[in-house]
Amino acid sequence: MILVTGATGLVGSHLVLHLAEKGRNVSAIYRNQASIGKTEALFKMYDKEHLFANINWIPADINDIPSLEIAFEHIEYVYHCAAKISFDPRDEEKLRKINIEGTANIVNFCLAKNVKKLCFVSSIAALGDLPEYNFNQENGELTPKITDEETDWNPEKPHSDYAISKYGSEMELWRGQQEGLEVVIVNPGIILGAIPKSWNRNEGSFKIITKVAGGLQFYTNGTTGFVGVLDVVKCMTQLMDSDKKGNRYILVSENLSYKNLTTLIAANLNVTPPKKEAKRWMTKLAWRWDWLATNLFLQERNLTKAVAKSLHTKDFYSSAKIEKELNFTFEPIENVISNIAEKY
Ligand SMILES: NC(=O)c1ccc[n+]([C@@H]2O[C@H](COP(=O)([O-])OP(=O)(O)OC[C@H]3O[C@@H](n4cnc5c(N)ncnc54)[C@H](OP(=O)(O)O)[C@@H]3O)[C@@H](O)[C@H]2O)c1
């Protein structure tokens, strides 16, 4: 039996669907009944509602040991997708509790229950730090530096609380490996995928689709890695079914600027693309205004200092390792966006 955590989120819901399509026996944990409805709606969106009844749902929280004791009964393989994603500095404590302590609990149960293998969804945020460019002394040219699985994490550099929590979660996985557990980690870029209309479309990575659909006017020239959710779950199951262990794998289909991504989304949704460039000083001003508005009007934090900075940073990632080891070909982001637009 397979256990999936985070099965009511973007990655986990696509994963349980993918496993159900393969005819696997899947148990999934949930925190409240309403969230299960989200996964059911996703199965429906893909016309696979008949498979939903095959999932064995168990109420559990990764921070609640007694509930995990029940969830881990008869489990041989675990996919750990549950996490908190937030760039709001006020969520630091929750990020540590859920992402680091929660992952430590999952690792400990895997060890105690002799689970055969654990697959963990980390993030490119947990990878190392490189300067943006290499300077070639001979021709004076700047070439972008490319992050891979070996790039070292630099604790001296500033990181968001989310990045620190994902790095800390990975440490728990490596600790589990030292204690005898077979582990494999994936580090996806920003994950893009279709979600049902009933889901909150103003949170997570889908927010960028919603913003462009609503007539987003500004773009930035920062660059990062993007990947389709269907590729993420395919890579996870292929790694789990293989003899690969003790390794992490970057999952990035393409490195794109936010300008190119938002233009692609706009073209597929038949809306006007963002035409004005938001300069660094503008986003610096915007996050400060957002901080003020949050404190004055007690509203939710939308743009933090870390996010504002990342919108201008040019990061490039290589997925050569998984492409080579699994002979895997990623779906181009243009196709991913076109599929999202079809279901929008
Ligand atoms: N989305 C991205 O762009 C992206 C990129 C790179 C890596 N990742 C990583 O991919 C994984 C999945 O992300 P996602 O986009 O699917 O996130 P998501 O849509 O926000 O889903 C998070 C899931 O975690 C569950 N969860 C949170 N706290 C929990 C707890 N204490 N106990 C049990 N379950 C809990 C949530 O359950 P409820 O429904 O009860 O809230 C939900 O099912 C995460 O590890 C994330 O760090 C995501």
Short mmCIF file of C-alpha atoms and ligand atoms in Angstrom, two decimals:
data_model
loop_
_atom_site.label_atom_id
_atom_site.label_comp_id
_atom_site.label_asym_id
_atom_site.label_seq_id
_atom_site.Cartn_x
_atom_site.Cartn_y
_atom_site.Cartn_z
CA MET A 1 0.00 0.00 0.00
CA ILE A 2 1.16 3.53 -0.89
CA LEU A 3 0.65 6.54 1.40
CA VAL A 4 0.41 10.05 -0.06
CA THR A 5 0.57 13.19 2.10
CA GLY A 6 -0.66 16.52 0.72
CA ALA A 7 -3.20 14.73 -1.51
CA THR A 8 -5.58 17.69 -1.32
CA GLY A 9 -3.00 20.07 -2.86
CA LEU A 10 -1.86 20.69 -6.43
CA VAL A 11 0.89 18.06 -6.57
CA GLY A 12 -0.65 15.45 -4.26
CA SER A 13 -4.06 15.45 -5.98
CA HIS A 14 -2.45 14.97 -9.41
CA LEU A 15 -0.25 12.27 -7.89
CA VAL A 16 -3.12 10.23 -6.39
CA LEU A 17 -4.95 10.49 -9.73
CA HIS A 18 -1.83 9.30 -11.60
CA LEU A 19 -1.38 6.39 -9.16
CA ALA A 20 -5.09 5.48 -9.38
CA GLU A 21 -4.81 5.44 -13.19
CA LYS A 22 -1.95 2.96 -12.80
CA GLY A 23 -4.22 0.76 -10.64
CA ARG A 24 -2.12 1.22 -7.47
CA ASN A 25 -3.54 0.85 -3.94
CA VAL A 26 -3.42 4.34 -2.47
CA SER A 27 -4.09 5.73 0.99
CA ALA A 28 -4.14 9.52 1.29
CA ILE A 29 -4.28 11.72 4.37
CA TYR A 30 -6.53 14.75 4.78
CA ARG A 31 -7.03 17.37 7.51
CA ASN A 32 -10.64 18.27 6.87
CA GLN A 33 -13.50 16.76 4.90
CA ALA A 34 -13.95 19.81 2.65
CA SER A 35 -10.43 19.38 1.26
CA ILE A 36 -11.27 15.89 -0.02
CA GLY A 37 -13.91 17.59 -2.19
CA LYS A 38 -11.08 19.53 -3.86
CA THR A 39 -9.39 16.30 -4.97
CA GLU A 40 -12.74 14.85 -6.08
CA ALA A 41 -13.33 17.97 -8.23
CA LEU A 42 -9.88 17.50 -9.78
CA PHE A 43 -10.66 13.87 -10.72
CA LYS A 44 -13.90 15.17 -12.28
CA MET A 45 -12.07 17.90 -14.23
CA TYR A 46 -10.02 15.14 -15.90
CA ASP A 47 -13.18 12.97 -16.42
CA LYS A 48 -11.77 10.37 -14.00
CA GLU A 49 -14.39 10.59 -11.22
CA HIS A 50 -14.88 6.78 -11.38
CA LEU A 51 -11.35 6.38 -9.94
CA PHE A 52 -11.96 8.60 -6.92
CA ALA A 53 -13.62 5.83 -4.87
CA ASN A 54 -10.39 3.80 -5.15
CA ILE A 55 -8.56 6.21 -2.81
CA ASN A 56 -8.56 5.24 0.87
CA TRP A 57 -8.83 8.52 2.82
CA ILE A 58 -7.45 8.71 6.36
CA PRO A 59 -7.76 11.77 8.63
CA ALA A 60 -4.26 12.76 9.76
CA ASP A 61 -2.01 15.72 10.30
CA ILE A 62 1.75 15.40 9.80
CA ASN A 63 2.22 17.20 13.14
CA ASP A 64 -0.08 14.81 14.99
CA ILE A 65 1.66 11.57 15.98
CA PRO A 66 -1.43 9.49 17.01
CA SER A 67 -3.13 10.18 13.65
CA LEU A 68 0.05 9.18 11.76
CA GLU A 69 0.17 5.92 13.75
CA ILE A 70 -3.13 4.94 12.09
CA ALA A 71 -2.21 6.34 8.65
CA PHE A 72 1.01 4.27 8.51
CA GLU A 73 -0.67 0.90 9.04
CA HIS A 74 0.29 -1.56 6.21
CA ILE A 75 2.21 1.16 4.29
CA GLU A 76 5.19 0.15 2.13
CA TYR A 77 5.85 3.27 0.03
CA VAL A 78 5.37 6.93 0.95
CA TYR A 79 5.13 10.06 -1.20
CA HIS A 80 5.48 13.12 1.04
CA CYS A 81 3.94 16.17 -0.72
CA ALA A 82 2.36 17.95 2.29
CA ALA A 83 3.89 21.31 3.11
CA LYS A 84 3.11 24.90 3.87
CA ILE A 85 4.01 27.33 1.09
CA SER A 86 4.20 30.93 2.25
CA PHE A 87 6.51 33.90 1.79
CA ASP A 88 4.86 35.89 4.56
CA PRO A 89 7.45 36.47 7.32
CA ARG A 90 4.65 36.07 9.89
CA ASP A 91 4.43 32.38 8.90
CA GLU A 92 8.00 31.53 9.94
CA GLU A 93 6.90 29.43 12.92
CA LYS A 94 4.28 27.50 10.90
CA LEU A 95 6.79 26.85 8.10
CA ARG A 96 9.25 25.32 10.57
CA LYS A 97 6.55 23.32 12.34
CA ILE A 98 4.91 21.84 9.24
CA ASN A 99 7.83 21.60 6.82
CA ILE A 100 10.68 20.59 9.12
CA GLU A 101 9.01 18.97 12.15
CA GLY A 102 6.27 17.43 9.97
CA THR A 103 8.86 15.93 7.62
CA ALA A 104 10.87 14.63 10.59
CA ASN A 105 7.69 12.84 11.77
CA ILE A 106 7.16 11.28 8.33
CA VAL A 107 10.80 10.12 8.22
CA ASN A 108 10.55 8.66 11.75
CA PHE A 109 7.38 6.73 10.91
CA CYS A 110 8.95 5.41 7.69
CA LEU A 111 11.88 4.11 9.75
CA ALA A 112 9.70 2.68 12.52
CA LYS A 113 7.30 0.94 10.10
CA ASN A 114 10.05 -0.38 7.77
CA VAL A 115 8.73 1.56 4.78
CA LYS A 116 10.58 0.46 1.63
CA LYS A 117 11.06 3.88 0.05
CA LEU A 118 10.16 7.54 0.63
CA CYS A 119 9.83 10.12 -2.14
CA PHE A 120 9.90 13.74 -0.96
CA VAL A 121 8.86 16.87 -2.86
CA SER A 122 11.38 19.57 -2.10
CA SER A 123 11.88 22.67 -4.27
CA ILE A 124 14.48 24.57 -6.28
CA ALA A 125 14.29 26.98 -3.32
CA ALA A 126 16.30 24.42 -1.30
CA LEU A 127 19.17 24.34 -3.81
CA GLY A 128 22.42 26.24 -3.58
CA ASP A 129 23.20 29.81 -4.52
CA LEU A 130 25.21 31.00 -7.49
CA PRO A 131 26.08 34.46 -8.74
CA GLU A 132 23.89 35.19 -11.76
CA TYR A 133 26.69 35.30 -14.33
CA ASN A 134 30.14 33.98 -15.14
CA PHE A 135 32.53 36.62 -16.42
CA ASN A 136 34.74 35.42 -19.24
CA GLN A 137 38.10 37.26 -18.88
CA GLU A 138 39.07 36.61 -22.50
CA ASN A 139 36.06 37.93 -24.39
CA GLY A 140 34.45 39.99 -21.62
CA GLU A 141 31.13 38.15 -22.05
CA LEU A 142 28.70 37.28 -19.28
CA THR A 143 27.16 33.80 -19.43
CA PRO A 144 24.41 32.70 -17.04
CA LYS A 145 25.40 30.29 -14.27
CA ILE A 146 23.32 27.16 -14.09
CA THR A 147 22.28 25.60 -10.79
CA ASP A 148 22.32 21.81 -10.58
CA GLU A 149 21.88 19.22 -7.81
CA GLU A 150 25.48 19.68 -6.62
CA THR A 151 25.28 23.45 -6.14
CA ASP A 152 26.05 24.11 -2.47
CA TRP A 153 23.62 25.87 -0.14
CA ASN A 154 25.28 28.97 1.26
CA PRO A 155 24.00 29.71 4.79
CA GLU A 156 25.61 33.17 4.62
CA LYS A 157 23.22 34.25 1.83
CA PRO A 158 19.75 35.60 2.64
CA HIS A 159 16.98 33.04 2.13
CA SER A 160 13.21 33.17 2.57
CA ASP A 161 11.77 31.29 5.55
CA TYR A 162 10.14 28.94 3.02
CA ALA A 163 13.52 28.14 1.40
CA ILE A 164 15.10 27.52 4.82
CA SER A 165 12.21 25.23 5.78
CA LYS A 166 12.56 23.19 2.56
CA TYR A 167 16.34 22.96 3.08
CA GLY A 168 15.67 21.84 6.66
CA SER A 169 13.18 19.22 5.41
CA GLU A 170 15.80 17.83 3.04
CA MET A 171 18.19 17.48 6.01
CA GLU A 172 15.57 15.27 7.69
CA LEU A 173 15.48 13.07 4.56
CA TRP A 174 19.29 12.69 4.55
CA ARG A 175 19.17 11.90 8.27
CA GLY A 176 16.58 9.19 7.51
CA GLN A 177 18.87 7.80 4.83
CA GLN A 178 21.74 7.61 7.31
CA GLU A 179 19.44 5.60 9.58
CA GLY A 180 18.69 3.09 6.82
CA LEU A 181 15.71 4.49 4.88
CA GLU A 182 15.67 4.51 1.04
CA VAL A 183 14.91 8.06 -0.04
CA VAL A 184 14.61 10.04 -3.24
CA ILE A 185 14.03 13.80 -3.50
CA VAL A 186 12.64 15.90 -6.33
CA ASN A 187 13.33 19.65 -6.57
CA PRO A 188 10.71 21.11 -8.90
CA GLY A 189 10.73 24.65 -10.23
CA ILE A 190 7.49 26.65 -10.11
CA ILE A 191 4.81 24.03 -10.78
CA LEU A 192 2.11 24.90 -13.30
CA GLY A 193 -1.04 22.84 -13.69
CA ALA A 194 -4.78 23.04 -14.24
CA ILE A 195 -7.07 23.20 -11.20
CA PRO A 196 -10.87 23.06 -10.98
CA LYS A 197 -12.90 26.29 -10.86
CA SER A 198 -14.02 25.43 -7.32
CA TRP A 199 -10.42 25.71 -5.98
CA ASN A 200 -9.06 29.01 -4.68
CA ARG A 201 -7.41 30.39 -7.80
CA ASN A 202 -5.73 33.24 -5.95
CA GLU A 203 -3.18 31.16 -4.11
CA GLY A 204 -0.13 29.07 -4.95
CA SER A 205 1.41 29.01 -8.39
CA PHE A 206 -2.02 29.34 -10.06
CA LYS A 207 -2.14 32.95 -8.90
CA ILE A 208 0.04 33.95 -11.87
CA ILE A 209 -2.57 32.54 -14.31
CA THR A 210 -5.38 34.37 -12.48
CA LYS A 211 -3.42 37.64 -12.46
CA VAL A 212 -2.73 37.50 -16.21
CA ALA A 213 -6.37 36.54 -16.91
CA GLY A 214 -7.42 39.59 -14.88
CA GLY A 215 -5.34 41.95 -17.04
CA LEU A 216 -1.94 42.10 -15.27
CA GLN A 217 -0.16 45.21 -16.58
CA PHE A 218 3.40 44.81 -15.31
CA TYR A 219 6.09 42.23 -15.96
CA THR A 220 9.58 41.81 -14.54
CA ASN A 221 12.70 40.47 -16.21
CA GLY A 222 13.63 37.92 -13.55
CA THR A 223 14.08 34.32 -14.71
CA THR A 224 13.35 31.02 -13.01
CA GLY A 225 12.55 27.38 -13.72
CA PHE A 226 9.03 26.14 -14.53
CA VAL A 227 7.59 22.64 -14.84
CA GLY A 228 4.19 21.07 -15.50
CA VAL A 229 2.52 19.22 -12.62
CA LEU A 230 1.92 16.12 -14.77
CA ASP A 231 5.68 15.85 -15.39
CA VAL A 232 6.33 16.22 -11.65
CA VAL A 233 4.10 13.27 -10.73
CA LYS A 234 5.43 11.15 -13.62
CA CYS A 235 9.03 11.74 -12.47
CA MET A 236 8.08 10.92 -8.87
CA THR A 237 6.47 7.57 -9.73
CA GLN A 238 9.24 6.65 -12.16
CA LEU A 239 11.88 7.36 -9.53
CA MET A 240 9.93 5.41 -6.93
CA ASP A 241 9.51 2.42 -9.28
CA SER A 242 13.21 2.47 -10.21
CA ASP A 243 16.27 1.46 -8.22
CA LYS A 244 17.27 5.14 -7.84
CA LYS A 245 17.88 6.17 -4.23
CA GLY A 246 19.92 8.57 -2.12
CA ASN A 247 19.73 11.30 -4.74
CA ARG A 248 17.90 14.50 -5.53
CA TYR A 249 16.66 15.56 -8.96
CA ILE A 250 15.85 19.01 -10.32
CA LEU A 251 12.55 19.05 -12.24
CA VAL A 252 12.54 22.05 -14.57
CA SER A 253 11.19 21.94 -18.08
CA GLU A 254 12.31 25.44 -19.06
CA ASN A 255 13.95 28.51 -17.57
CA LEU A 256 11.77 31.47 -18.55
CA SER A 257 11.60 35.15 -17.73
CA TYR A 258 8.39 36.33 -16.06
CA LYS A 259 7.88 38.49 -19.16
CA ASN A 260 7.98 35.47 -21.48
CA LEU A 261 5.83 33.36 -19.17
CA THR A 262 3.10 35.99 -18.73
CA THR A 263 3.10 36.70 -22.49
CA LEU A 264 2.62 32.98 -23.16
CA ILE A 265 -0.23 32.77 -20.64
CA ALA A 266 -1.93 35.87 -22.10
CA ALA A 267 -1.70 34.49 -25.65
CA ASN A 268 -3.34 31.22 -24.58
CA LEU A 269 -6.09 32.98 -22.62
CA ASN A 270 -6.70 35.52 -25.42
CA VAL A 271 -6.06 38.50 -23.14
CA THR A 272 -3.67 41.45 -23.45
CA PRO A 273 -0.19 40.59 -22.12
CA PRO A 274 1.52 42.79 -19.50
CA LYS A 275 3.25 45.58 -21.42
CA LYS A 276 4.98 47.72 -18.78
CA GLU A 277 8.22 46.70 -17.13
CA ALA A 278 8.20 46.91 -13.32
CA LYS A 279 11.68 48.20 -12.48
CA ARG A 280 13.53 47.16 -9.34
CA TRP A 281 12.74 50.44 -7.57
CA MET A 282 9.04 49.94 -8.28
CA THR A 283 8.86 46.49 -6.69
CA LYS A 284 10.98 47.79 -3.77
CA LEU A 285 8.36 50.47 -3.24
CA ALA A 286 5.52 47.98 -3.73
CA TRP A 287 6.67 45.52 -1.04
CA ARG A 288 7.09 48.35 1.45
CA TRP A 289 3.58 49.60 0.66
CA ASP A 290 2.29 46.05 1.01
CA TRP A 291 4.00 45.76 4.43
CA LEU A 292 2.38 49.02 5.54
CA ALA A 293 -1.06 48.06 4.24
CA THR A 294 -0.79 44.66 5.93
CA ASN A 295 -0.04 46.26 9.29
CA LEU A 296 -2.49 49.14 8.98
CA PHE A 297 -5.45 47.24 7.57
CA LEU A 298 -4.56 43.74 8.84
CA GLN A 299 -4.81 42.37 5.32
CA GLU A 300 -3.01 39.36 3.90
CA ARG A 301 0.61 39.89 2.78
CA ASN A 302 0.79 39.82 -1.03
CA LEU A 303 4.30 41.01 -1.86
CA THR A 304 7.17 40.44 0.52
CA LYS A 305 10.78 41.64 0.27
CA ALA A 306 11.96 38.12 -0.69
CA VAL A 307 9.35 37.75 -3.45
CA ALA A 308 10.04 41.26 -4.79
CA LYS A 309 13.75 40.41 -5.02
CA SER A 310 13.12 37.06 -6.72
CA LEU A 311 11.05 38.78 -9.43
CA HIS A 312 14.25 40.41 -10.69
CA THR A 313 16.74 37.61 -10.06
CA LYS A 314 17.91 35.59 -13.03
CA ASP A 315 18.15 31.94 -11.94
CA PHE A 316 18.79 29.09 -14.35
CA TYR A 317 18.42 25.39 -13.51
CA SER A 318 19.47 22.20 -15.22
CA SER A 319 17.37 19.02 -15.25
CA ALA A 320 20.04 17.11 -17.20
CA LYS A 321 20.42 14.56 -14.37
CA ILE A 322 16.85 13.22 -14.46
CA GLU A 323 16.63 13.55 -18.25
CA LYS A 324 19.68 11.30 -18.52
CA GLU A 325 18.98 8.83 -15.71
CA LEU A 326 15.29 8.25 -16.54
CA ASN A 327 15.52 9.11 -20.22
CA PHE A 328 12.80 11.64 -19.42
CA THR A 329 11.57 14.38 -21.75
CA PHE A 330 9.73 17.31 -20.18
CA GLU A 331 6.59 18.77 -21.73
CA PRO A 332 7.39 22.24 -23.16
CA ILE A 333 5.85 25.01 -21.01
CA GLU A 334 3.90 26.23 -24.06
CA ASN A 335 1.96 22.91 -24.05
CA VAL A 336 1.51 23.05 -20.25
CA ILE A 337 0.00 26.56 -20.51
CA SER A 338 -2.18 25.56 -23.45
CA ASN A 339 -3.63 22.65 -21.40
CA ILE A 340 -4.26 24.97 -18.43
CA ALA A 341 -6.00 27.51 -20.69
CA GLU A 342 -8.22 24.75 -22.13
CA LYS A 343 -9.53 23.96 -18.63
CA TYR A 344 -9.57 27.57 -17.38
N1 LIG B 1 3.43 24.76 -6.16
C1 LIG B 1 4.67 25.00 -6.54
O1 LIG B 1 4.93 25.82 -7.43
C2 LIG B 1 5.81 24.21 -5.91
C3 LIG B 1 7.09 24.36 -6.45
C4 LIG B 1 8.14 23.61 -5.92
C5 LIG B 1 7.91 22.75 -4.88
N2 LIG B 1 6.67 22.64 -4.34
C6 LIG B 1 6.47 21.69 -3.24
O2 LIG B 1 5.54 20.73 -3.67
C7 LIG B 1 4.80 20.22 -2.56
C8 LIG B 1 3.33 20.31 -2.86
O3 LIG B 1 3.00 21.64 -3.16
P1 LIG B 1 1.55 22.04 -3.67
O4 LIG B 1 1.71 23.12 -4.67
O5 LIG B 1 0.78 20.83 -4.00
O6 LIG B 1 0.99 22.71 -2.32
P2 LIG B 1 -0.52 22.99 -1.90
O7 LIG B 1 -1.41 22.97 -3.09
O8 LIG B 1 -0.50 24.19 -1.04
O9 LIG B 1 -0.88 21.72 -1.00
C9 LIG B 1 -0.31 21.54 0.25
C10 LIG B 1 -0.84 20.23 0.82
O10 LIG B 1 -0.21 20.00 2.07
C11 LIG B 1 -1.23 19.70 3.02
N3 LIG B 1 -0.80 20.06 4.38
C12 LIG B 1 -0.33 21.25 4.80
N4 LIG B 1 -0.06 21.17 6.12
C13 LIG B 1 -0.34 19.91 6.51
C14 LIG B 1 -0.28 19.23 7.76
N5 LIG B 1 0.15 19.84 8.89
N6 LIG B 1 -0.68 17.94 7.80
C15 LIG B 1 -1.12 17.32 6.69
N7 LIG B 1 -1.21 17.91 5.49
C16 LIG B 1 -0.84 19.19 5.42
C17 LIG B 1 -2.44 20.52 2.56
O11 LIG B 1 -3.60 20.02 3.17
P3 LIG B 1 -4.93 20.93 3.42
O12 LIG B 1 -5.77 20.76 2.18
O13 LIG B 1 -5.53 20.34 4.63
O14 LIG B 1 -4.47 22.34 3.61
C18 LIG B 1 -2.36 20.25 1.07
O15 LIG B 1 -2.87 18.98 0.78
C19 LIG B 1 5.25 21.06 -1.36
O16 LIG B 1 6.21 20.32 -0.66
C20 LIG B 1 5.89 22.29 -1.98
O17 LIG B 1 6.87 22.81 -1.13
C21 LIG B 1 5.60 23.34 -4.85
#
